[in-house]
Amino acid sequence: ISSALREIESQGAGGPQLDSAYRDVHTLKGSANLFGLSELAALAHAIEAAFEAIRRRSAPAGEAILASIFSAV
């Protein structure tokens, strides 16, 4: 996830790195739920929602949102 975020920062959100990061966070969310780690699942869900907004272009992949995601991971 961290390496994909670095690529998004340097190359923009248009490439496959955003999809990869989204899938990784989605898997993390599912695994956290499976093991009853509700706080981690909630955090992963919030990150997943941010990535989804970027994917749909309803939110920009700006410095602030990427820094927030980076600090969460």
mmCIF file with all atom_site columns, C-alpha atoms in Angstrom:
data_model
loop_
_atom_site.group_PDB
_atom_site.id
_atom_site.type_symbol
_atom_site.label_atom_id
_atom_site.label_alt_id
_atom_site.label_comp_id
_atom_site.label_asym_id
_atom_site.label_entity_id
_atom_site.label_seq_id
_atom_site.pdbx_PDB_ins_code
_atom_site.Cartn_x
_atom_site.Cartn_y
_atom_site.Cartn_z
_atom_site.occupancy
_atom_site.B_iso_or_equiv
_atom_site.pdbx_formal_charge
_atom_site.auth_seq_id
_atom_site.auth_comp_id
_atom_site.auth_asym_id
_atom_site.auth_atom_id
_atom_site.pdbx_PDB_model_num
ATOM 1  C CA . ILE A 1 1  ? 0.000   0.000   0.000   1.00 0.00 ? 1  ILE A CA 1
ATOM 2  C CA . SER A 1 2  ? 2.804   2.396   0.896   1.00 0.00 ? 2  SER A CA 1
ATOM 3  C CA . SER A 1 3  ? 4.660   1.830   -2.355  1.00 0.00 ? 3  SER A CA 1
ATOM 4  C CA . ALA A 1 4  ? 1.474   2.351   -4.375  1.00 0.00 ? 4  ALA A CA 1
ATOM 5  C CA . LEU A 1 5  ? 0.871   5.609   -2.487  1.00 0.00 ? 5  LEU A CA 1
ATOM 6  C CA . ARG A 1 6  ? 4.379   6.791   -3.338  1.00 0.00 ? 6  ARG A CA 1
ATOM 7  C CA . GLU A 1 7  ? 3.732   6.049   -7.014  1.00 0.00 ? 7  GLU A CA 1
ATOM 8  C CA . ILE A 1 8  ? 0.383   7.877   -6.895  1.00 0.00 ? 8  ILE A CA 1
ATOM 9  C CA . GLU A 1 9  ? 2.156   10.866  -5.329  1.00 0.00 ? 9  GLU A CA 1
ATOM 10 C CA . SER A 1 10 ? 4.824   10.979  -8.013  1.00 0.00 ? 10 SER A CA 1
ATOM 11 C CA . GLN A 1 11 ? 2.893   9.831   -11.101 1.00 0.00 ? 11 GLN A CA 1
ATOM 12 C CA . GLY A 1 12 ? -0.709  10.778  -10.368 1.00 0.00 ? 12 GLY A CA 1
ATOM 13 C CA . ALA A 1 13 ? -3.775  8.669   -9.739  1.00 0.00 ? 13 ALA A CA 1
ATOM 14 C CA . GLY A 1 14 ? -4.436  7.598   -13.309 1.00 0.00 ? 14 GLY A CA 1
ATOM 15 C CA . GLY A 1 15 ? -2.460  4.381   -13.366 1.00 0.00 ? 15 GLY A CA 1
ATOM 16 C CA . PRO A 1 16 ? -2.840  0.845   -12.077 1.00 0.00 ? 16 PRO A CA 1
ATOM 17 C CA . GLN A 1 17 ? -1.218  1.713   -8.739  1.00 0.00 ? 17 GLN A CA 1
ATOM 18 C CA . LEU A 1 18 ? -4.511  3.201   -7.482  1.00 0.00 ? 18 LEU A CA 1
ATOM 19 C CA . ASP A 1 19 ? -6.413  0.025   -8.342  1.00 0.00 ? 19 ASP A CA 1
ATOM 20 C CA . SER A 1 20 ? -3.714  -2.035  -6.667  1.00 0.00 ? 20 SER A CA 1
ATOM 21 C CA . ALA A 1 21 ? -3.821  0.036   -3.479  1.00 0.00 ? 21 ALA A CA 1
ATOM 22 C CA . TYR A 1 22 ? -7.635  -0.130  -3.461  1.00 0.00 ? 22 TYR A CA 1
ATOM 23 C CA . ARG A 1 23 ? -7.584  -3.926  -3.741  1.00 0.00 ? 23 ARG A CA 1
ATOM 24 C CA . ASP A 1 24 ? -4.954  -4.219  -1.012  1.00 0.00 ? 24 ASP A CA 1
ATOM 25 C CA . VAL A 1 25 ? -6.986  -2.082  1.388   1.00 0.00 ? 25 VAL A CA 1
ATOM 26 C CA . HIS A 1 26 ? -10.151 -4.000  0.497   1.00 0.00 ? 26 HIS A CA 1
ATOM 27 C CA . THR A 1 27 ? -8.374  -7.266  1.348   1.00 0.00 ? 27 THR A CA 1
ATOM 28 C CA . LEU A 1 28 ? -7.079  -5.772  4.598   1.00 0.00 ? 28 LEU A CA 1
ATOM 29 C CA . LYS A 1 29 ? -10.618 -4.704  5.513   1.00 0.00 ? 29 LYS A CA 1
ATOM 30 C CA . GLY A 1 30 ? -12.001 -8.181  4.850   1.00 0.00 ? 30 GLY A CA 1
ATOM 31 C CA . SER A 1 31 ? -9.215  -9.878  6.807   1.00 0.00 ? 31 SER A CA 1
ATOM 32 C CA . ALA A 1 32 ? -9.666  -7.508  9.737   1.00 0.00 ? 32 ALA A CA 1
ATOM 33 C CA . ASN A 1 33 ? -13.390 -8.250  9.813   1.00 0.00 ? 33 ASN A CA 1
ATOM 34 C CA . LEU A 1 34 ? -12.716 -11.976 9.628   1.00 0.00 ? 34 LEU A CA 1
ATOM 35 C CA . PHE A 1 35 ? -10.563 -11.829 12.755  1.00 0.00 ? 35 PHE A CA 1
ATOM 36 C CA . GLY A 1 36 ? -12.790 -9.410  14.662  1.00 0.00 ? 36 GLY A CA 1
ATOM 37 C CA . LEU A 1 37 ? -10.420 -6.446  14.403  1.00 0.00 ? 37 LEU A CA 1
ATOM 38 C CA . SER A 1 38 ? -13.206 -3.900  14.101  1.00 0.00 ? 38 SER A CA 1
ATOM 39 C CA . GLU A 1 39 ? -11.066 -0.779  14.560  1.00 0.00 ? 39 GLU A CA 1
ATOM 40 C CA . LEU A 1 40 ? -8.669  -1.859  11.827  1.00 0.00 ? 40 LEU A CA 1
ATOM 41 C CA . ALA A 1 41 ? -11.608 -2.778  9.602   1.00 0.00 ? 41 ALA A CA 1
ATOM 42 C CA . ALA A 1 42 ? -13.145 0.671   10.151  1.00 0.00 ? 42 ALA A CA 1
ATOM 43 C CA . LEU A 1 43 ? -9.848  2.379   9.300   1.00 0.00 ? 43 LEU A CA 1
ATOM 44 C CA . ALA A 1 44 ? -9.448  0.243   6.174   1.00 0.00 ? 44 ALA A CA 1
ATOM 45 C CA . HIS A 1 45 ? -13.031 1.061   5.189   1.00 0.00 ? 45 HIS A CA 1
ATOM 46 C CA . ALA A 1 46 ? -12.322 4.803   5.473   1.00 0.00 ? 46 ALA A CA 1
ATOM 47 C CA . ILE A 1 47 ? -9.175  4.464   3.342   1.00 0.00 ? 47 ILE A CA 1
ATOM 48 C CA . GLU A 1 48 ? -11.077 2.343   0.832   1.00 0.00 ? 48 GLU A CA 1
ATOM 49 C CA . ALA A 1 49 ? -13.768 5.045   0.608   1.00 0.00 ? 49 ALA A CA 1
ATOM 50 C CA . ALA A 1 50 ? -11.105 7.703   -0.046  1.00 0.00 ? 50 ALA A CA 1
ATOM 51 C CA . PHE A 1 51 ? -9.562  5.587   -2.810  1.00 0.00 ? 51 PHE A CA 1
ATOM 52 C CA . GLU A 1 52 ? -13.017 4.993   -4.297  1.00 0.00 ? 52 GLU A CA 1
ATOM 53 C CA . ALA A 1 53 ? -13.678 8.739   -4.380  1.00 0.00 ? 53 ALA A CA 1
ATOM 54 C CA . ILE A 1 54 ? -10.363 9.274   -6.152  1.00 0.00 ? 54 ILE A CA 1
ATOM 55 C CA . ARG A 1 55 ? -11.133 6.457   -8.605  1.00 0.00 ? 55 ARG A CA 1
ATOM 56 C CA . ARG A 1 56 ? -14.529 7.996   -9.439  1.00 0.00 ? 56 ARG A CA 1
ATOM 57 C CA . ARG A 1 57 ? -12.876 11.420  -9.691  1.00 0.00 ? 57 ARG A CA 1
ATOM 58 C CA . SER A 1 58 ? -15.229 12.907  -7.088  1.00 0.00 ? 58 SER A CA 1
ATOM 59 C CA . ALA A 1 59 ? -12.156 13.780  -5.001  1.00 0.00 ? 59 ALA A CA 1
ATOM 60 C CA . PRO A 1 60 ? -8.688  14.742  -6.216  1.00 0.00 ? 60 PRO A CA 1
ATOM 61 C CA . ALA A 1 61 ? -5.608  12.750  -5.284  1.00 0.00 ? 61 ALA A CA 1
ATOM 62 C CA . GLY A 1 62 ? -4.230  15.843  -3.624  1.00 0.00 ? 62 GLY A CA 1
ATOM 63 C CA . GLU A 1 63 ? -1.387  16.145  -1.190  1.00 0.00 ? 63 GLU A CA 1
ATOM 64 C CA . ALA A 1 64 ? -3.660  16.403  1.866   1.00 0.00 ? 64 ALA A CA 1
ATOM 65 C CA . ILE A 1 65 ? -5.659  13.251  1.210   1.00 0.00 ? 65 ILE A CA 1
ATOM 66 C CA . LEU A 1 66 ? -2.572  11.231  0.280   1.00 0.00 ? 66 LEU A CA 1
ATOM 67 C CA . ALA A 1 67 ? -0.759  12.438  3.408   1.00 0.00 ? 67 ALA A CA 1
ATOM 68 C CA . SER A 1 68 ? -3.760  11.407  5.517   1.00 0.00 ? 68 SER A CA 1
ATOM 69 C CA . ILE A 1 69 ? -3.854  7.949   3.948   1.00 0.00 ? 69 ILE A CA 1
ATOM 70 C CA . PHE A 1 70 ? -0.094  7.611   4.286   1.00 0.00 ? 70 PHE A CA 1
ATOM 71 C CA . SER A 1 71 ? -0.221  8.434   8.002   1.00 0.00 ? 71 SER A CA 1
ATOM 72 C CA . ALA A 1 72 ? -3.049  5.932   8.497   1.00 0.00 ? 72 ALA A CA 1
ATOM 73 C CA . VAL A 1 73 ? -1.016  3.115   6.983   1.00 0.00 ? 73 VAL A CA 1
#
